[in-house]
Amino acid sequence: MYDMHGETVHYDTETNRLMLIDQTLLPNKTEILALYQKEDMHRAIKILQVRGAPAIGVAAAIGLSVLANESKETEKEKFLAEFEANAAYLKTARPTAVNLFWAIDEMCKTLNAYRAQSVEEIKTALTEKALAMHKEDAEVCHKIGEYGAALLEDGDAVLTHCNAGRLATVKYGTALAPVYVAKEEGKNVSVYADETRPLLQGARLTAYELTEAGIQTTVLCDNMASYLMAHKKLKAVFVGCDRVAANGDTANKIGTSGVAILAKHYGVPFYVCAPFSTIDRNTPTGKEIPIEQRDGEELRSMWYRDAMIPETAETLNPAFDVTPHELITGFITEKGILQPPFAE
Ligand code: MRU
């Protein structure tokens, strides 16, 4: 099997391929995708073969570089137009995670900075930029881990929702990075993982990557979080996020806002782990964050031999919800822990 160097998203510059672990097959099968066509990249993001805000962003950046290197256009204007069309196309893959738009815009800025150069020079600059973003993602996540781990002591337990671990980034993750760093520091921290209906990122991905890393993990159904908080001692809730609005309202996997409400009720600190690339100062509040609506078949039949919802019943399947900033104890970022008031 292809060596991903411990990463979820990798740039194979020898073959000019975007390399991804296909997350739709985990935990039972590990398959690596080698992509070089825009339709396959778009599909990989849309159907969650690659998912998690930072991983989607890095995948898009590498994808644009791969497409630029594959381009047969030698005429500069045509090459530039093709790149811009690819960038616009990949932006349509998913609407909520701002990292996708941020990463594509970063690649477009590089294109613009090198516009006057030759096509070959532009290609080299794009490759270097994608590699730099890939490297930076791992560094930023480790920093988040260091700040988050300082909140944890040996024997603590935390609750997480969805997967904001290494599978959602290049490596380390955001919400799980503090747990990994705590382990590096010799502290044993156990994790409760919400199953995360309907796509089971908690059960399939969080439990998979944590148990592989030797971290004690307990999976619960989403509707058991209140029971958990009432009966077990939790140090904190750690979640990732897809977009933070300027006032601190935060979009993350559907169900996160419910966990935050419960955490407030039970007095459990609720932390959002976020790289600065997930903070969107152009979106004033959570109300303006676009929320992806997905196919109802994910509820109705995806995990069952026979459909589990009568055909005539309708479905509601928003992929994210917004946690109001008042419920957030702090943002653990690569630059430190941000405390309220967040608008500042
Ligand atoms: O639909 P998904 O699986 O892409 O949703 C992922 C999440 O909601 C994560 O918590 C978020 O992207 C942060 S990942 C570090």
Short mmCIF file of C-alpha atoms and ligand atoms in Angstrom, two decimals:
data_model
loop_
_atom_site.label_atom_id
_atom_site.label_comp_id
_atom_site.label_asym_id
_atom_site.label_seq_id
_atom_site.Cartn_x
_atom_site.Cartn_y
_atom_site.Cartn_z
CA MET A 1 0.00 0.00 0.00
CA TYR A 2 1.10 3.58 -0.70
CA ASP A 3 2.96 5.18 2.22
CA MET A 4 1.01 8.28 3.34
CA HIS A 5 3.79 9.21 5.83
CA GLY A 6 1.22 9.19 8.64
CA GLU A 7 -0.84 11.83 6.86
CA THR A 8 -4.46 11.98 5.77
CA VAL A 9 -3.77 14.22 2.78
CA HIS A 10 -0.47 14.02 0.92
CA TYR A 11 1.09 15.56 -2.19
CA ASP A 12 3.02 13.03 -4.26
CA THR A 13 5.11 15.43 -6.30
CA GLU A 14 6.90 12.55 -8.13
CA THR A 15 3.70 11.43 -9.82
CA ASN A 16 1.82 14.75 -9.43
CA ARG A 17 -1.11 13.21 -7.57
CA LEU A 18 -3.34 14.31 -4.69
CA MET A 19 -3.18 11.35 -2.31
CA LEU A 20 -6.06 10.79 0.13
CA ILE A 21 -7.17 8.11 2.56
CA ASP A 22 -10.72 7.26 1.42
CA GLN A 23 -12.64 8.01 4.63
CA THR A 24 -15.93 6.60 3.37
CA LEU A 25 -14.41 3.10 3.74
CA LEU A 26 -13.02 3.47 7.27
CA PRO A 27 -12.77 1.78 9.71
CA ASN A 28 -13.02 -1.54 7.89
CA LYS A 29 -10.96 -0.85 4.78
CA THR A 30 -8.00 1.43 4.15
CA GLU A 31 -7.74 2.52 0.54
CA ILE A 32 -5.65 5.31 -0.87
CA LEU A 33 -6.91 7.52 -3.68
CA ALA A 34 -4.50 9.07 -6.20
CA LEU A 35 -6.34 11.95 -7.89
CA TYR A 36 -5.42 14.14 -10.85
CA GLN A 37 -8.79 15.04 -12.40
CA LYS A 38 -10.97 17.88 -11.21
CA GLU A 39 -14.21 15.88 -11.19
CA ASP A 40 -12.65 13.25 -8.90
CA MET A 41 -11.34 15.94 -6.54
CA HIS A 42 -14.75 17.64 -6.41
CA ARG A 43 -16.46 14.31 -5.76
CA ALA A 44 -13.93 13.32 -3.07
CA ILE A 45 -14.82 16.48 -1.11
CA LYS A 46 -18.56 16.23 -1.78
CA ILE A 47 -19.01 12.61 -0.73
CA LEU A 48 -16.59 12.98 2.23
CA GLN A 49 -13.76 10.76 0.99
CA VAL A 50 -11.80 13.68 2.39
CA ARG A 51 -13.56 15.66 5.12
CA GLY A 52 -12.91 17.89 8.08
CA ALA A 53 -12.37 21.60 7.44
CA PRO A 54 -8.54 21.76 7.40
CA ALA A 55 -8.18 18.54 5.38
CA ILE A 56 -10.64 19.79 2.77
CA GLY A 57 -8.69 23.05 2.46
CA VAL A 58 -5.29 21.39 2.05
CA ALA A 59 -6.75 18.84 -0.40
CA ALA A 60 -8.16 21.65 -2.55
CA ALA A 61 -4.84 23.52 -2.52
CA ILE A 62 -2.90 20.42 -3.57
CA GLY A 63 -5.65 19.58 -6.05
CA LEU A 64 -5.30 22.96 -7.77
CA SER A 65 -1.54 22.51 -8.00
CA VAL A 66 -1.94 19.01 -9.46
CA LEU A 67 -4.44 20.34 -12.04
CA ALA A 68 -2.10 23.21 -12.96
CA ASN A 69 0.79 20.77 -13.46
CA GLU A 70 -1.44 18.49 -15.56
CA SER A 71 -2.51 21.40 -17.77
CA LYS A 72 -1.69 21.15 -21.46
CA GLU A 73 -2.19 24.91 -21.95
CA THR A 74 1.06 26.60 -22.97
CA GLU A 75 -0.54 29.95 -23.77
CA LYS A 76 -0.47 32.00 -20.56
CA GLU A 77 -3.93 33.59 -20.75
CA LYS A 78 -5.56 30.22 -21.39
CA PHE A 79 -3.58 28.60 -18.56
CA LEU A 80 -4.65 31.36 -16.13
CA ALA A 81 -8.29 31.10 -17.20
CA GLU A 82 -8.21 27.32 -16.77
CA PHE A 83 -6.77 27.67 -13.24
CA GLU A 84 -9.44 30.20 -12.26
CA ALA A 85 -12.20 27.96 -13.62
CA ASN A 86 -10.82 25.01 -11.62
CA ALA A 87 -10.70 27.17 -8.48
CA ALA A 88 -14.32 28.28 -8.94
CA TYR A 89 -15.41 24.69 -9.60
CA LEU A 90 -13.74 23.22 -6.48
CA LYS A 91 -15.36 25.94 -4.37
CA THR A 92 -18.76 24.44 -5.20
CA ALA A 93 -17.95 21.06 -3.59
CA ARG A 94 -19.20 21.97 -0.06
CA PRO A 95 -20.50 25.27 1.37
CA THR A 96 -19.84 25.46 5.12
CA ALA A 97 -16.16 24.87 5.91
CA VAL A 98 -14.49 28.21 5.27
CA ASN A 99 -11.07 26.52 4.99
CA LEU A 100 -12.05 25.34 1.50
CA PHE A 101 -12.56 28.94 0.33
CA TRP A 102 -9.58 30.22 2.29
CA ALA A 103 -7.20 27.63 0.81
CA ILE A 104 -8.43 28.18 -2.74
CA ASP A 105 -8.12 31.96 -2.31
CA GLU A 106 -4.54 31.51 -1.03
CA MET A 107 -3.71 29.55 -4.21
CA CYS A 108 -5.36 32.27 -6.33
CA LYS A 109 -3.24 34.92 -4.57
CA THR A 110 -0.11 32.95 -5.49
CA LEU A 111 -1.32 32.75 -9.09
CA ASN A 112 -1.82 36.51 -9.12
CA ALA A 113 1.57 37.20 -7.54
CA TYR A 114 3.26 35.22 -10.35
CA ARG A 115 0.95 36.32 -13.18
CA ALA A 116 3.73 38.10 -15.04
CA GLN A 117 6.00 35.01 -15.00
CA SER A 118 6.10 32.09 -17.43
CA VAL A 119 3.60 29.21 -17.21
CA GLU A 120 6.36 26.92 -15.90
CA GLU A 121 7.32 29.41 -13.19
CA ILE A 122 3.69 29.79 -12.13
CA LYS A 123 3.36 25.99 -11.90
CA THR A 124 6.42 25.81 -9.66
CA ALA A 125 5.11 28.61 -7.42
CA LEU A 126 1.73 26.85 -7.07
CA THR A 127 3.39 23.56 -6.16
CA GLU A 128 5.54 25.27 -3.54
CA LYS A 129 2.51 27.07 -2.09
CA ALA A 130 0.49 23.85 -1.82
CA LEU A 131 3.41 22.09 -0.11
CA ALA A 132 3.82 25.01 2.29
CA MET A 133 0.11 24.96 3.21
CA HIS A 134 0.31 21.21 3.76
CA LYS A 135 3.31 21.60 6.09
CA GLU A 136 1.76 24.54 7.91
CA ASP A 137 -1.43 22.61 8.66
CA ALA A 138 0.51 19.98 10.61
CA GLU A 139 2.47 22.63 12.50
CA VAL A 140 -0.63 24.64 13.37
CA CYS A 141 -2.45 21.54 14.64
CA HIS A 142 0.48 20.57 16.84
CA LYS A 143 0.47 24.07 18.35
CA ILE A 144 -3.28 23.77 19.07
CA GLY A 145 -2.44 20.47 20.74
CA GLU A 146 0.20 22.10 22.94
CA TYR A 147 -2.15 24.85 24.16
CA GLY A 148 -5.00 22.39 24.67
CA ALA A 149 -2.85 19.82 26.48
CA ALA A 150 -1.97 22.44 29.10
CA LEU A 151 -5.63 22.24 30.22
CA LEU A 152 -5.42 18.47 30.74
CA GLU A 153 -4.11 16.37 33.60
CA ASP A 154 -3.31 12.71 33.86
CA GLY A 155 -6.53 10.70 34.24
CA ASP A 156 -8.86 13.33 32.70
CA ALA A 157 -11.69 12.42 30.34
CA VAL A 158 -13.02 14.63 27.56
CA LEU A 159 -16.03 14.42 25.28
CA THR A 160 -15.78 15.13 21.56
CA HIS A 161 -18.33 15.30 18.76
CA CYS A 162 -17.72 14.30 15.12
CA ASN A 163 -14.12 13.77 14.04
CA ALA A 164 -11.71 16.64 14.45
CA GLY A 165 -8.71 14.38 14.76
CA ARG A 166 -5.85 13.51 12.45
CA LEU A 167 -8.31 12.30 9.80
CA ALA A 168 -9.81 15.80 9.59
CA THR A 169 -6.45 17.50 9.04
CA VAL A 170 -3.06 16.60 7.58
CA LYS A 171 -2.12 15.11 10.97
CA TYR A 172 -2.78 15.54 14.74
CA GLY A 173 -6.21 17.14 14.24
CA THR A 174 -7.62 20.09 16.16
CA ALA A 175 -9.97 18.85 18.90
CA LEU A 176 -7.98 15.63 19.36
CA ALA A 177 -4.55 17.26 19.12
CA PRO A 178 -4.56 18.12 22.86
CA VAL A 179 -5.17 14.45 23.64
CA TYR A 180 -2.29 13.35 21.38
CA VAL A 181 0.06 15.96 22.82
CA ALA A 182 -1.00 15.05 26.38
CA LYS A 183 -0.04 11.47 25.53
CA GLU A 184 3.35 12.65 24.22
CA GLU A 185 3.77 14.41 27.59
CA GLY A 186 3.05 11.18 29.46
CA LYS A 187 -0.52 12.08 30.54
CA ASN A 188 -3.26 9.54 30.04
CA VAL A 189 -6.44 11.19 28.82
CA SER A 190 -9.47 9.15 27.79
CA VAL A 191 -12.03 10.23 25.24
CA TYR A 192 -15.79 9.84 24.99
CA ALA A 193 -16.75 10.03 21.32
CA ASP A 194 -20.29 10.87 20.23
CA GLU A 195 -21.28 8.47 17.46
CA THR A 196 -22.31 11.50 15.31
CA ARG A 197 -25.35 10.63 13.28
CA PRO A 198 -25.97 10.39 10.41
CA LEU A 199 -22.51 9.79 8.93
CA LEU A 200 -20.93 8.30 12.07
CA GLN A 201 -17.70 10.30 12.01
CA GLY A 202 -17.36 9.74 15.77
CA ALA A 203 -17.89 5.99 15.68
CA ARG A 204 -16.11 5.24 12.40
CA LEU A 205 -13.28 7.78 12.44
CA THR A 206 -12.64 9.20 15.93
CA ALA A 207 -12.83 5.80 17.63
CA TYR A 208 -10.68 4.30 14.86
CA GLU A 209 -7.85 6.81 15.01
CA LEU A 210 -7.80 7.07 18.82
CA THR A 211 -7.77 3.33 19.46
CA GLU A 212 -5.04 2.95 16.81
CA ALA A 213 -3.04 5.48 18.82
CA GLY A 214 -3.60 3.52 22.02
CA ILE A 215 -5.97 6.06 23.60
CA GLN A 216 -8.83 4.77 25.73
CA THR A 217 -12.04 5.54 23.83
CA THR A 218 -15.72 5.07 24.63
CA VAL A 219 -18.36 5.57 21.94
CA LEU A 220 -21.85 6.74 22.87
CA CYS A 221 -24.91 7.54 20.79
CA ASP A 222 -25.53 11.26 20.36
CA ASN A 223 -28.61 11.14 22.59
CA MET A 224 -26.55 9.82 25.53
CA ALA A 225 -24.47 12.95 26.10
CA SER A 226 -26.78 14.26 28.83
CA TYR A 227 -26.56 10.92 30.66
CA LEU A 228 -22.78 11.02 30.31
CA MET A 229 -22.48 14.50 31.77
CA ALA A 230 -24.87 13.67 34.62
CA HIS A 231 -23.04 10.47 35.59
CA LYS A 232 -19.34 10.80 34.68
CA LYS A 233 -16.74 13.40 35.46
CA LEU A 234 -15.67 15.22 32.31
CA LYS A 235 -12.80 17.70 32.25
CA ALA A 236 -14.10 19.44 29.15
CA VAL A 237 -15.76 19.11 25.78
CA PHE A 238 -13.35 19.59 22.86
CA VAL A 239 -14.80 20.06 19.37
CA GLY A 240 -13.48 21.27 16.04
CA CYS A 241 -15.24 23.74 13.77
CA ASP A 242 -15.96 24.51 10.15
CA ARG A 243 -16.39 28.27 10.38
CA VAL A 244 -16.17 30.79 13.19
CA ALA A 245 -18.09 34.03 12.56
CA ALA A 246 -16.61 37.39 13.62
CA ASN A 247 -18.65 37.40 16.86
CA GLY A 248 -17.50 33.88 17.83
CA ASP A 249 -20.63 31.96 16.76
CA THR A 250 -19.31 28.64 15.49
CA ALA A 251 -20.54 26.17 12.87
CA ASN A 252 -19.56 22.57 13.47
CA LYS A 253 -21.01 19.12 12.83
CA ILE A 254 -24.74 18.83 13.40
CA GLY A 255 -25.41 18.16 17.07
CA THR A 256 -22.55 20.30 18.40
CA SER A 257 -24.85 23.09 19.61
CA GLY A 258 -26.87 20.55 21.60
CA VAL A 259 -23.69 19.33 23.29
CA ALA A 260 -22.77 22.94 24.12
CA ILE A 261 -26.20 23.55 25.69
CA LEU A 262 -25.80 20.41 27.79
CA ALA A 263 -22.26 21.39 28.79
CA LYS A 264 -23.55 24.76 30.03
CA HIS A 265 -26.28 23.02 32.01
CA TYR A 266 -23.85 20.60 33.67
CA GLY A 267 -21.04 23.13 34.12
CA VAL A 268 -18.58 21.39 31.79
CA PRO A 269 -16.15 23.76 29.98
CA PHE A 270 -16.82 23.77 26.23
CA TYR A 271 -13.77 24.47 24.03
CA VAL A 272 -13.66 24.93 20.26
CA CYS A 273 -10.29 24.01 18.73
CA ALA A 274 -9.66 26.09 15.64
CA PRO A 275 -6.83 27.21 13.42
CA PHE A 276 -7.03 30.89 12.46
CA SER A 277 -7.85 29.76 8.89
CA THR A 278 -11.29 28.71 10.22
CA ILE A 279 -12.08 32.19 11.54
CA ASP A 280 -14.11 34.10 8.97
CA ARG A 281 -14.12 37.80 9.77
CA ASN A 282 -16.29 38.44 6.69
CA THR A 283 -19.21 36.57 8.26
CA PRO A 284 -20.51 38.76 11.09
CA THR A 285 -22.58 36.19 13.02
CA GLY A 286 -23.62 32.55 12.88
CA LYS A 287 -26.85 33.49 11.09
CA GLU A 288 -24.89 34.24 7.92
CA ILE A 289 -22.96 30.93 7.85
CA PRO A 290 -24.27 28.79 4.97
CA ILE A 291 -25.36 25.40 6.28
CA GLU A 292 -24.99 22.41 3.97
CA GLN A 293 -28.16 20.33 3.54
CA ARG A 294 -27.44 16.73 2.56
CA ASP A 295 -29.39 13.89 0.97
CA GLY A 296 -32.03 12.32 3.21
CA GLU A 297 -30.88 8.87 2.13
CA GLU A 298 -28.06 9.31 4.68
CA LEU A 299 -30.79 8.98 7.36
CA ARG A 300 -33.17 6.67 5.57
CA SER A 301 -31.14 3.84 4.19
CA MET A 302 -27.40 4.43 4.11
CA TRP A 303 -26.44 2.18 7.04
CA TYR A 304 -29.29 -0.32 6.87
CA ARG A 305 -30.08 -3.35 4.73
CA ASP A 306 -33.69 -2.12 4.47
CA ALA A 307 -34.84 1.48 4.69
CA MET A 308 -35.60 2.49 8.29
CA ILE A 309 -37.89 5.44 7.52
CA PRO A 310 -41.24 5.00 5.76
CA GLU A 311 -41.10 6.22 2.16
CA THR A 312 -43.79 8.84 2.70
CA ALA A 313 -42.00 10.43 5.66
CA GLU A 314 -39.76 13.37 4.81
CA THR A 315 -36.26 13.85 6.18
CA LEU A 316 -34.28 16.79 7.52
CA ASN A 317 -30.51 16.52 7.11
CA PRO A 318 -28.50 19.67 7.87
CA ALA A 319 -24.81 18.73 8.08
CA PHE A 320 -23.87 21.49 10.56
CA ASP A 321 -25.36 23.67 13.25
CA VAL A 322 -24.23 26.89 14.88
CA THR A 323 -23.20 27.09 18.52
CA PRO A 324 -23.87 30.60 19.88
CA HIS A 325 -20.69 32.24 21.17
CA GLU A 326 -22.20 32.63 24.68
CA LEU A 327 -21.90 28.86 25.15
CA ILE A 328 -18.19 28.69 24.25
CA THR A 329 -15.63 28.77 27.08
CA GLY A 330 -12.72 29.46 24.75
CA PHE A 331 -11.12 28.89 21.33
CA ILE A 332 -7.93 26.87 21.40
CA THR A 333 -5.91 28.20 18.46
CA GLU A 334 -2.31 27.94 17.26
CA LYS A 335 -1.69 31.37 18.83
CA GLY A 336 -3.12 30.58 22.26
CA ILE A 337 -6.51 30.26 23.93
CA LEU A 338 -8.98 33.04 23.08
CA GLN A 339 -11.36 33.94 25.89
CA PRO A 340 -14.55 36.01 25.65
CA PRO A 341 -15.41 38.61 24.49
CA PHE A 342 -14.56 36.96 21.16
CA ALA A 343 -15.50 39.89 18.90
CA GLU A 344 -12.27 41.58 20.07
O1 MRU B 1 -18.97 16.74 7.45
P1 MRU B 1 -17.58 16.65 7.99
O2 MRU B 1 -17.21 15.29 8.43
O3 MRU B 1 -16.57 17.27 7.05
O4 MRU B 1 -17.61 17.58 9.29
C1 MRU B 1 -16.43 17.76 10.00
C2 MRU B 1 -16.59 18.57 11.23
O5 MRU B 1 -17.65 19.05 11.55
C3 MRU B 1 -15.34 18.82 12.03
O6 MRU B 1 -15.63 18.91 13.39
C4 MRU B 1 -14.71 20.14 11.56
O7 MRU B 1 -14.54 20.14 10.18
C5 MRU B 1 -13.41 20.39 12.22
S1 MRU B 1 -12.16 19.31 11.67
C6 MRU B 1 -10.71 19.68 12.42
#
